[in-house]
Amino acid sequence: MKVLVPVKRVVDYNVKVRVKSDGTGVDIANVKMSMNPFDEIAVEEAVRLKEKGVVTEVVAVSCGVAQCQETLRTAMAIGADRAILVETDVELQPLAVAKLLKALVDKEQPGLVILGKQAIDDDCNQTGQMLAALAKLPQGTFASKVEVADGKVRVTREVDGGLETVSLAMPAVVTTDLRLNEPRYVTLPNIMKAKKKPLETVKPADLGVDVAPRLKTLKVAEPPKRGAGVKVPDVATLVAKLKNEAKVI
C-alpha cells in the first residue's frame, strides 16, 4: 500500500513572528522556516506504518515555492521514499492545495493520505476535509491513534467529549493531532541518504489545476498588548471590578 503525505513549509514554531509594517502579512524575510509540526507527525506515522509492514511506499508532497524542497528532504530524512513538489510562486490557499492534492491522488492512487490537521501559519484546518470531499474519500480527522488492518483503517479521534473511534474503508484521508506520536530525531546519515532520494517537480498547470487565490487578506495586525494588572484589597473589590469594569460576571 502507498501512503501520500502532504507537508507544508511554515515559519518555525520557535520564531516570534513579526507583522509587516504595511499590515499586508507576516514578515518571512531572513526567518527560519521548517516543516509544519502537524505534518511532521503525519510523516512519522506513515513511516511507522511502513516499519510495521502494512505500507510499502511513503510519498511526501509539498506545494509552494522552490525552497519547499528543503521541507521534502526533511520528510525523506524521516523515512519517506520519494517526494513530489508542486512548484508555484502563487499564494496557495487551502482550496487550491486540496485541488492539487486531489490531482495527485488520482495520479498516484494511494491507499491512505495522512496530513496534519492544520498548519501553524494560517490555522485554517481545512485542507484535509476539502481533499476528502473533492476526492470523495472517507475521512478521519484529529487522529490520536491509527491502525491499519483488513483493508480498513481505524482512527481514534479527539473530540470535545473525549475519544471517538471510526472505521474507514480505504482509500481514506486521515488528519493528525498532536498526541498521535512524537516524531523521531533526524540523524545526519539519514539527511545524507535523503539527498539521493528522487524528488519530482511539477507545475499546477501540469495537473490541470487553477490555483488563483479566492480570498483576499485585507489586513494583518498583532494582538493588542496586555495591560498591567492591579492589586485589590479584598474579594468584594475584586467582584465589583469584574462586574462593573471587566463586565465578565
PDB file of N, CA, C and O in Angstrom, residues 4-72:
ATOM      1  N   LEU A   4       0.335   8.735   0.840  1.00  0.00           N
ATOM      2  CA  LEU A   4       0.690  10.085   0.400  1.00  0.00           C
ATOM      3  C   LEU A   4       0.667  11.008   1.615  1.00  0.00           C
ATOM      4  O   LEU A   4      -0.315  11.023   2.361  1.00  0.00           O
ATOM      5  N   VAL A   5       1.772  11.741   1.830  1.00  0.00           N
ATOM      6  CA  VAL A   5       1.859  12.621   2.999  1.00  0.00           C
ATOM      7  C   VAL A   5       2.165  14.053   2.556  1.00  0.00           C
ATOM      8  O   VAL A   5       3.307  14.379   2.227  1.00  0.00           O
ATOM      9  N   PRO A   6       1.156  14.928   2.522  1.00  0.00           N
ATOM     10  CA  PRO A   6       1.410  16.342   2.206  1.00  0.00           C
ATOM     11  C   PRO A   6       2.104  17.050   3.368  1.00  0.00           C
ATOM     12  O   PRO A   6       1.743  16.838   4.539  1.00  0.00           O
ATOM     13  N   VAL A   7       3.111  17.866   3.068  1.00  0.00           N
ATOM     14  CA  VAL A   7       3.826  18.624   4.102  1.00  0.00           C
ATOM     15  C   VAL A   7       3.914  20.087   3.678  1.00  0.00           C
ATOM     16  O   VAL A   7       4.020  20.391   2.490  1.00  0.00           O
ATOM     17  N   LYS A   8       3.867  20.986   4.647  1.00  0.00           N
ATOM     18  CA  LYS A   8       3.887  22.420   4.348  1.00  0.00           C
ATOM     19  C   LYS A   8       5.104  23.086   4.987  1.00  0.00           C
ATOM     20  O   LYS A   8       5.475  22.762   6.120  1.00  0.00           O
ATOM     21  N   ARG A   9       5.694  24.015   4.241  1.00  0.00           N
ATOM     22  CA  ARG A   9       6.817  24.819   4.740  1.00  0.00           C
ATOM     23  C   ARG A   9       6.241  26.054   5.432  1.00  0.00           C
ATOM     24  O   ARG A   9       5.535  26.847   4.821  1.00  0.00           O
ATOM     25  N   VAL A  10       6.544  26.199   6.728  1.00  0.00           N
ATOM     26  CA  VAL A  10       5.996  27.315   7.513  1.00  0.00           C
ATOM     27  C   VAL A  10       7.118  27.962   8.323  1.00  0.00           C
ATOM     28  O   VAL A  10       8.219  27.425   8.438  1.00  0.00           O
ATOM     29  N   VAL A  11       6.815  29.107   8.902  1.00  0.00           N
ATOM     30  CA  VAL A  11       7.758  29.746   9.829  1.00  0.00           C
ATOM     31  C   VAL A  11       7.938  28.817  11.027  1.00  0.00           C
ATOM     32  O   VAL A  11       6.962  28.292  11.575  1.00  0.00           O
ATOM     33  N   ASP A  12       9.181  28.582  11.428  1.00  0.00           N
ATOM     34  CA  ASP A  12       9.463  27.674  12.539  1.00  0.00           C
ATOM     35  C   ASP A  12       8.689  28.081  13.791  1.00  0.00           C
ATOM     36  O   ASP A  12       8.555  29.277  14.094  1.00  0.00           O
ATOM     37  N   TYR A  13       8.184  27.062  14.516  1.00  0.00           N
ATOM     38  CA  TYR A  13       7.320  27.357  15.668  1.00  0.00           C
ATOM     39  C   TYR A  13       8.059  28.063  16.809  1.00  0.00           C
ATOM     40  O   TYR A  13       7.421  28.642  17.694  1.00  0.00           O
ATOM     41  N   ASN A  14       9.386  28.047  16.784  1.00  0.00           N
ATOM     42  CA  ASN A  14      10.147  28.738  17.827  1.00  0.00           C
ATOM     43  C   ASN A  14      10.339  30.231  17.529  1.00  0.00           C
ATOM     44  O   ASN A  14      10.784  30.982  18.391  1.00  0.00           O
ATOM     45  N   VAL A  15      10.018  30.632  16.312  1.00  0.00           N
ATOM     46  CA  VAL A  15      10.246  32.024  15.898  1.00  0.00           C
ATOM     47  C   VAL A  15       9.084  32.907  16.331  1.00  0.00           C
ATOM     48  O   VAL A  15       7.918  32.541  16.173  1.00  0.00           O
ATOM     49  N   LYS A  16       9.410  34.075  16.882  1.00  0.00           N
ATOM     50  CA  LYS A  16       8.369  35.056  17.203  1.00  0.00           C
ATOM     51  C   LYS A  16       8.064  35.833  15.928  1.00  0.00           C
ATOM     52  O   LYS A  16       8.909  36.570  15.423  1.00  0.00           O
ATOM     53  N   VAL A  17       6.879  35.636  15.390  1.00  0.00           N
ATOM     54  CA  VAL A  17       6.552  36.243  14.098  1.00  0.00           C
ATOM     55  C   VAL A  17       6.349  37.744  14.229  1.00  0.00           C
ATOM     56  O   VAL A  17       5.916  38.247  15.267  1.00  0.00           O
ATOM     57  N   ARG A  18       6.681  38.453  13.141  1.00  0.00           N
ATOM     58  CA  ARG A  18       6.511  39.904  13.075  1.00  0.00           C
ATOM     59  C   ARG A  18       5.589  40.243  11.914  1.00  0.00           C
ATOM     60  O   ARG A  18       5.707  39.670  10.824  1.00  0.00           O
ATOM     61  N   VAL A  19       4.700  41.181  12.155  1.00  0.00           N
ATOM     62  CA  VAL A  19       3.788  41.631  11.105  1.00  0.00           C
ATOM     63  C   VAL A  19       4.488  42.705  10.274  1.00  0.00           C
ATOM     64  O   VAL A  19       5.195  43.557  10.818  1.00  0.00           O
ATOM     65  N   LYS A  20       4.309  42.674   8.965  1.00  0.00           N
ATOM     66  CA  LYS A  20       4.904  43.688   8.089  1.00  0.00           C
ATOM     67  C   LYS A  20       4.370  45.072   8.450  1.00  0.00           C
ATOM     68  O   LYS A  20       3.230  45.206   8.909  1.00  0.00           O
ATOM     69  N   SER A  21       5.205  46.085   8.234  1.00  0.00           N
ATOM     70  CA  SER A  21       4.827  47.456   8.600  1.00  0.00           C
ATOM     71  C   SER A  21       3.573  47.938   7.871  1.00  0.00           C
ATOM     72  O   SER A  21       2.820  48.759   8.394  1.00  0.00           O
ATOM     73  N   ASP A  22       3.334  47.420   6.661  1.00  0.00           N
ATOM     74  CA  ASP A  22       2.147  47.862   5.917  1.00  0.00           C
ATOM     75  C   ASP A  22       0.912  47.011   6.224  1.00  0.00           C
ATOM     76  O   ASP A  22      -0.158  47.233   5.652  1.00  0.00           O
ATOM     77  N   GLY A  23       1.058  46.009   7.122  1.00  0.00           N
ATOM     78  CA  GLY A  23      -0.087  45.208   7.546  1.00  0.00           C
ATOM     79  C   GLY A  23      -0.599  44.226   6.510  1.00  0.00           C
ATOM     80  O   GLY A  23      -1.722  43.715   6.629  1.00  0.00           O
ATOM     81  N   THR A  24       0.227  43.907   5.494  1.00  0.00           N
ATOM     82  CA  THR A  24      -0.230  43.000   4.433  1.00  0.00           C
ATOM     83  C   THR A  24       0.003  41.526   4.762  1.00  0.00           C
ATOM     84  O   THR A  24      -0.505  40.657   4.065  1.00  0.00           O
ATOM     85  N   GLY A  25       0.778  41.252   5.800  1.00  0.00           N
ATOM     86  CA  GLY A  25       1.045  39.855   6.135  1.00  0.00           C
ATOM     87  C   GLY A  25       2.164  39.729   7.150  1.00  0.00           C
ATOM     88  O   GLY A  25       2.568  40.711   7.784  1.00  0.00           O
ATOM     89  N   VAL A  26       2.666  38.505   7.295  1.00  0.00           N
ATOM     90  CA  VAL A  26       3.750  38.226   8.235  1.00  0.00           C
ATOM     91  C   VAL A  26       5.085  38.324   7.507  1.00  0.00           C
ATOM     92  O   VAL A  26       5.226  37.858   6.371  1.00  0.00           O
ATOM     93  N   ASP A  27       6.063  38.922   8.155  1.00  0.00           N
ATOM     94  CA  ASP A  27       7.394  39.093   7.577  1.00  0.00           C
ATOM     95  C   ASP A  27       8.160  37.770   7.656  1.00  0.00           C
ATOM     96  O   ASP A  27       8.414  37.266   8.746  1.00  0.00           O
ATOM     97  N   ILE A  28       8.496  37.203   6.492  1.00  0.00           N
ATOM     98  CA  ILE A  28       9.236  35.934   6.487  1.00  0.00           C
ATOM     99  C   ILE A  28      10.650  36.114   5.927  1.00  0.00           C
ATOM    100  O   ILE A  28      11.357  35.130   5.708  1.00  0.00           O
ATOM    101  N   ALA A  29      11.069  37.358   5.717  1.00  0.00           N
ATOM    102  CA  ALA A  29      12.426  37.613   5.226  1.00  0.00           C
ATOM    103  C   ALA A  29      13.440  37.292   6.325  1.00  0.00           C
ATOM    104  O   ALA A  29      13.307  37.738   7.463  1.00  0.00           O
ATOM    105  N   ASN A  30      14.438  36.490   5.978  1.00  0.00           N
ATOM    106  CA  ASN A  30      15.505  36.089   6.917  1.00  0.00           C
ATOM    107  C   ASN A  30      14.954  35.419   8.171  1.00  0.00           C
ATOM    108  O   ASN A  30      15.480  35.584   9.276  1.00  0.00           O
ATOM    109  N   VAL A  31      13.869  34.675   8.003  1.00  0.00           N
ATOM    110  CA  VAL A  31      13.248  33.963   9.123  1.00  0.00           C
ATOM    111  C   VAL A  31      13.437  32.465   8.917  1.00  0.00           C
ATOM    112  O   VAL A  31      13.323  31.968   7.787  1.00  0.00           O
ATOM    113  N   LYS A  32      13.720  31.734   9.988  1.00  0.00           N
ATOM    114  CA  LYS A  32      13.892  30.294   9.887  1.00  0.00           C
ATOM    115  C   LYS A  32      12.574  29.625   9.523  1.00  0.00           C
ATOM    116  O   LYS A  32      11.551  29.877  10.156  1.00  0.00           O
ATOM    117  N   MET A  33      12.612  28.777   8.496  1.00  0.00           N
ATOM    118  CA  MET A  33      11.432  28.040   8.056  1.00  0.00           C
ATOM    119  C   MET A  33      11.640  26.555   8.333  1.00  0.00           C
ATOM    120  O   MET A  33      12.773  26.063   8.324  1.00  0.00           O
ATOM    121  N   SER A  34      10.553  25.837   8.562  1.00  0.00           N
ATOM    122  CA  SER A  34      10.652  24.406   8.824  1.00  0.00           C
ATOM    123  C   SER A  34       9.349  23.721   8.439  1.00  0.00           C
ATOM    124  O   SER A  34       8.406  24.369   7.980  1.00  0.00           O
ATOM    125  N   MET A  35       9.304  22.421   8.646  1.00  0.00           N
ATOM    126  CA  MET A  35       8.092  21.671   8.336  1.00  0.00           C
ATOM    127  C   MET A  35       7.017  21.937   9.384  1.00  0.00           C
ATOM    128  O   MET A  35       7.318  22.003  10.579  1.00  0.00           O
ATOM    129  N   ASN A  36       5.792  22.092   8.938  1.00  0.00           N
ATOM    130  CA  ASN A  36       4.668  22.253   9.850  1.00  0.00           C
ATOM    131  C   ASN A  36       4.651  21.084  10.854  1.00  0.00           C
ATOM    132  O   ASN A  36       4.687  19.927  10.442  1.00  0.00           O
ATOM    133  N   PRO A  37       4.637  21.352  12.172  1.00  0.00           N
ATOM    134  CA  PRO A  37       4.728  20.273  13.173  1.00  0.00           C
ATOM    135  C   PRO A  37       3.681  19.180  13.016  1.00  0.00           C
ATOM    136  O   PRO A  37       3.970  18.006  13.225  1.00  0.00           O
ATOM    137  N   PHE A  38       2.454  19.531  12.649  1.00  0.00           N
ATOM    138  CA  PHE A  38       1.411  18.514  12.475  1.00  0.00           C
ATOM    139  C   PHE A  38       1.726  17.611  11.280  1.00  0.00           C
ATOM    140  O   PHE A  38       1.419  16.413  11.301  1.00  0.00           O
ATOM    141  N   ASP A  39       2.356  18.174  10.239  1.00  0.00           N
ATOM    142  CA  ASP A  39       2.748  17.372   9.075  1.00  0.00           C
ATOM    143  C   ASP A  39       3.923  16.462   9.422  1.00  0.00           C
ATOM    144  O   ASP A  39       4.038  15.358   8.886  1.00  0.00           O
ATOM    145  N   GLU A  40       4.782  16.928  10.301  1.00  0.00           N
ATOM    146  CA  GLU A  40       5.903  16.091  10.762  1.00  0.00           C
ATOM    147  C   GLU A  40       5.367  14.847  11.469  1.00  0.00           C
ATOM    148  O   GLU A  40       5.879  13.737  11.290  1.00  0.00           O
ATOM    149  N   ILE A  41       4.307  15.031  12.250  1.00  0.00           N
ATOM    150  CA  ILE A  41       3.651  13.899  12.913  1.00  0.00           C
ATOM    151  C   ILE A  41       3.064  12.952  11.871  1.00  0.00           C
ATOM    152  O   ILE A  41       3.130  11.726  12.015  1.00  0.00           O
ATOM    153  N   ALA A  42       2.509  13.512  10.790  1.00  0.00           N
ATOM    154  CA  ALA A  42       1.933  12.693   9.723  1.00  0.00           C
ATOM    155  C   ALA A  42       3.008  11.846   9.036  1.00  0.00           C
ATOM    156  O   ALA A  42       2.791  10.657   8.759  1.00  0.00           O
ATOM    157  N   VAL A  43       4.168  12.458   8.759  1.00  0.00           N
ATOM    158  CA  VAL A  43       5.269  11.708   8.135  1.00  0.00           C
ATOM    159  C   VAL A  43       5.724  10.588   9.058  1.00  0.00           C
ATOM    160  O   VAL A  43       5.922   9.441   8.624  1.00  0.00           O
ATOM    161  N   GLU A  44       5.884  10.898  10.332  1.00  0.00           N
ATOM    162  CA  GLU A  44       6.310   9.893  11.313  1.00  0.00           C
ATOM    163  C   GLU A  44       5.330   8.718  11.345  1.00  0.00           C
ATOM    164  O   GLU A  44       5.743   7.555  11.373  1.00  0.00           O
ATOM    165  N   GLU A  45       4.026   9.016  11.326  1.00  0.00           N
ATOM    166  CA  GLU A  45       3.023   7.943  11.389  1.00  0.00           C
ATOM    167  C   GLU A  45       3.084   7.075  10.139  1.00  0.00           C
ATOM    168  O   GLU A  45       2.992   5.839  10.221  1.00  0.00           O
ATOM    169  N   ALA A  46       3.257   7.694   8.981  1.00  0.00           N
ATOM    170  CA  ALA A  46       3.363   6.934   7.733  1.00  0.00           C
ATOM    171  C   ALA A  46       4.590   6.020   7.755  1.00  0.00           C
ATOM    172  O   ALA A  46       4.529   4.859   7.333  1.00  0.00           O
ATOM    173  N   VAL A  47       5.707   6.542   8.261  1.00  0.00           N
ATOM    174  CA  VAL A  47       6.942   5.744   8.330  1.00  0.00           C
ATOM    175  C   VAL A  47       6.774   4.596   9.319  1.00  0.00           C
ATOM    176  O   VAL A  47       7.233   3.469   9.074  1.00  0.00           O
ATOM    177  N   ARG A  48       6.084   4.844  10.437  1.00  0.00           N
ATOM    178  CA  ARG A  48       5.845   3.768  11.405  1.00  0.00           C
ATOM    179  C   ARG A  48       4.976   2.662  10.798  1.00  0.00           C
ATOM    180  O   ARG A  48       5.203   1.471  11.060  1.00  0.00           O
ATOM    181  N   LEU A  49       3.981   3.057  10.000  1.00  0.00           N
ATOM    182  CA  LEU A  49       3.145   2.049   9.338  1.00  0.00           C
ATOM    183  C   LEU A  49       3.979   1.235   8.348  1.00  0.00           C
ATOM    184  O   LEU A  49       3.766   0.022   8.192  1.00  0.00           O
ATOM    185  N   LYS A  50       4.944   1.896   7.701  1.00  0.00           N
ATOM    186  CA  LYS A  50       5.832   1.168   6.793  1.00  0.00           C
ATOM    187  C   LYS A  50       6.718   0.193   7.573  1.00  0.00           C
ATOM    188  O   LYS A  50       6.939  -0.947   7.142  1.00  0.00           O
ATOM    189  N   GLU A  51       7.203   0.636   8.728  1.00  0.00           N
ATOM    190  CA  GLU A  51       8.050  -0.233   9.555  1.00  0.00           C
ATOM    191  C   GLU A  51       7.279  -1.437  10.090  1.00  0.00           C
ATOM    192  O   GLU A  51       7.859  -2.494  10.350  1.00  0.00           O
ATOM    193  N   LYS A  52       5.954  -1.271  10.254  1.00  0.00           N
ATOM    194  CA  LYS A  52       5.110  -2.396  10.704  1.00  0.00           C
ATOM    195  C   LYS A  52       4.802  -3.371   9.569  1.00  0.00           C
ATOM    196  O   LYS A  52       4.272  -4.458   9.807  1.00  0.00           O
ATOM    197  N   GLY A  53       5.093  -2.964   8.325  1.00  0.00           N
ATOM    198  CA  GLY A  53       4.885  -3.846   7.188  1.00  0.00           C
ATOM    199  C   GLY A  53       3.542  -3.706   6.506  1.00  0.00           C
ATOM    200  O   GLY A  53       3.238  -4.471   5.584  1.00  0.00           O
ATOM    201  N   VAL A  54       2.732  -2.725   6.918  1.00  0.00           N
ATOM    202  CA  VAL A  54       1.411  -2.558   6.298  1.00  0.00           C
ATOM    203  C   VAL A  54       1.457  -1.549   5.156  1.00  0.00           C
ATOM    204  O   VAL A  54       0.499  -1.422   4.400  1.00  0.00           O
ATOM    205  N   VAL A  55       2.576  -0.826   5.020  1.00  0.00           N
ATOM    206  CA  VAL A  55       2.753   0.164   3.958  1.00  0.00           C
ATOM    207  C   VAL A  55       4.038  -0.163   3.209  1.00  0.00           C
ATOM    208  O   VAL A  55       5.045  -0.529   3.822  1.00  0.00           O
ATOM    209  N   THR A  56       3.984  -0.046   1.887  1.00  0.00           N
ATOM    210  CA  THR A  56       5.171  -0.361   1.083  1.00  0.00           C
ATOM    211  C   THR A  56       5.927   0.879   0.635  1.00  0.00           C
ATOM    212  O   THR A  56       7.140   0.834   0.445  1.00  0.00           O
ATOM    213  N   GLU A  57       5.206   2.013   0.470  1.00  0.00           N
ATOM    214  CA  GLU A  57       5.866   3.222  -0.024  1.00  0.00           C
ATOM    215  C   GLU A  57       5.244   4.462   0.604  1.00  0.00           C
ATOM    216  O   GLU A  57       4.022   4.564   0.713  1.00  0.00           O
ATOM    217  N   VAL A  58       6.106   5.405   1.009  1.00  0.00           N
ATOM    218  CA  VAL A  58       5.659   6.680   1.563  1.00  0.00           C
ATOM    219  C   VAL A  58       6.100   7.790   0.619  1.00  0.00           C
ATOM    220  O   VAL A  58       7.294   7.938   0.344  1.00  0.00           O
ATOM    221  N   VAL A  59       5.135   8.556   0.103  1.00  0.00           N
ATOM    222  CA  VAL A  59       5.419   9.630  -0.838  1.00  0.00           C
ATOM    223  C   VAL A  59       5.082  10.973  -0.186  1.00  0.00           C
ATOM    224  O   VAL A  59       3.938  11.215   0.199  1.00  0.00           O
ATOM    225  N   ALA A  60       6.085  11.832  -0.032  1.00  0.00           N
ATOM    226  CA  ALA A  60       5.869  13.162   0.547  1.00  0.00           C
ATOM    227  C   ALA A  60       5.545  14.151  -0.571  1.00  0.00           C
ATOM    228  O   ALA A  60       6.107  14.065  -1.663  1.00  0.00           O
ATOM    229  N   VAL A  61       4.626  15.064  -0.295  1.00  0.00           N
ATOM    230  CA  VAL A  61       4.205  16.059  -1.287  1.00  0.00           C
ATOM    231  C   VAL A  61       4.208  17.435  -0.646  1.00  0.00           C
ATOM    232  O   VAL A  61       3.802  17.594   0.508  1.00  0.00           O
ATOM    233  N   SER A  62       4.678  18.440  -1.381  1.00  0.00           N
ATOM    234  CA  SER A  62       4.587  19.814  -0.907  1.00  0.00           C
ATOM    235  C   SER A  62       4.190  20.712  -2.060  1.00  0.00           C
ATOM    236  O   SER A  62       4.518  20.429  -3.220  1.00  0.00           O
ATOM    237  N   CYS A  63       3.463  21.769  -1.757  1.00  0.00           N
ATOM    238  CA  CYS A  63       3.016  22.717  -2.777  1.00  0.00           C
ATOM    239  C   CYS A  63       3.526  24.101  -2.389  1.00  0.00           C
ATOM    240  O   CYS A  63       3.287  24.553  -1.261  1.00  0.00           O
ATOM    241  N   GLY A  64       4.215  24.765  -3.312  1.00  0.00           N
ATOM    242  CA  GLY A  64       4.718  26.099  -2.986  1.00  0.00           C
ATOM    243  C   GLY A  64       5.977  26.439  -3.744  1.00  0.00           C
ATOM    244  O   GLY A  64       6.232  25.927  -4.834  1.00  0.00           O
ATOM    245  N   VAL A  65       6.781  27.302  -3.131  1.00  0.00           N
ATOM    246  CA  VAL A  65       7.995  27.814  -3.784  1.00  0.00           C
ATOM    247  C   VAL A  65       9.089  26.750  -3.831  1.00  0.00           C
ATOM    248  O   VAL A  65       8.979  25.703  -3.187  1.00  0.00           O
ATOM    249  N   ALA A  66      10.145  27.038  -4.578  1.00  0.00           N
ATOM    250  CA  ALA A  66      11.233  26.070  -4.778  1.00  0.00           C
ATOM    251  C   ALA A  66      11.887  25.651  -3.462  1.00  0.00           C
ATOM    252  O   ALA A  66      12.357  24.519  -3.320  1.00  0.00           O
ATOM    253  N   GLN A  67      11.892  26.566  -2.469  1.00  0.00           N
ATOM    254  CA  GLN A  67      12.517  26.252  -1.179  1.00  0.00           C
ATOM    255  C   GLN A  67      11.801  25.133  -0.424  1.00  0.00           C
ATOM    256  O   GLN A  67      12.336  24.590   0.540  1.00  0.00           O
ATOM    257  N   CYS A  68      10.605  24.767  -0.871  1.00  0.00           N
ATOM    258  CA  CYS A  68       9.883  23.652  -0.245  1.00  0.00           C
ATOM    259  C   CYS A  68      10.630  22.335  -0.417  1.00  0.00           C
ATOM    260  O   CYS A  68      10.338  21.351   0.274  1.00  0.00           O
ATOM    261  N   GLN A  69      11.608  22.315  -1.337  1.00  0.00           N
ATOM    262  CA  GLN A  69      12.430  21.114  -1.495  1.00  0.00           C
ATOM    263  C   GLN A  69      13.131  20.756  -0.186  1.00  0.00           C
ATOM    264  O   GLN A  69      13.308  19.572   0.123  1.00  0.00           O
ATOM    265  N   GLU A  70      13.535  21.779   0.587  1.00  0.00           N
ATOM    266  CA  GLU A  70      14.188  21.523   1.874  1.00  0.00           C
ATOM    267  C   GLU A  70      13.250  20.764   2.810  1.00  0.00           C
ATOM    268  O   GLU A  70      13.664  19.834   3.509  1.00  0.00           O
ATOM    269  N   THR A  71      11.982  21.166   2.814  1.00  0.00           N
ATOM    270  CA  THR A  71      10.993  20.502   3.660  1.00  0.00           C
ATOM    271  C   THR A  71      10.803  19.057   3.222  1.00  0.00           C
ATOM    272  O   THR A  71      10.689  18.148   4.051  1.00  0.00           O
ATOM    273  N   LEU A  72      10.776  18.839   1.905  1.00  0.00           N
ATOM    274  CA  LEU A  72      10.615  17.479   1.384  1.00  0.00           C
ATOM    275  C   LEU A  72      11.831  16.620   1.706  1.00  0.00           C
ATOM    276  O   LEU A  72      11.696  15.424   2.000  1.00  0.00           O
TER     277      LEU A  72
END
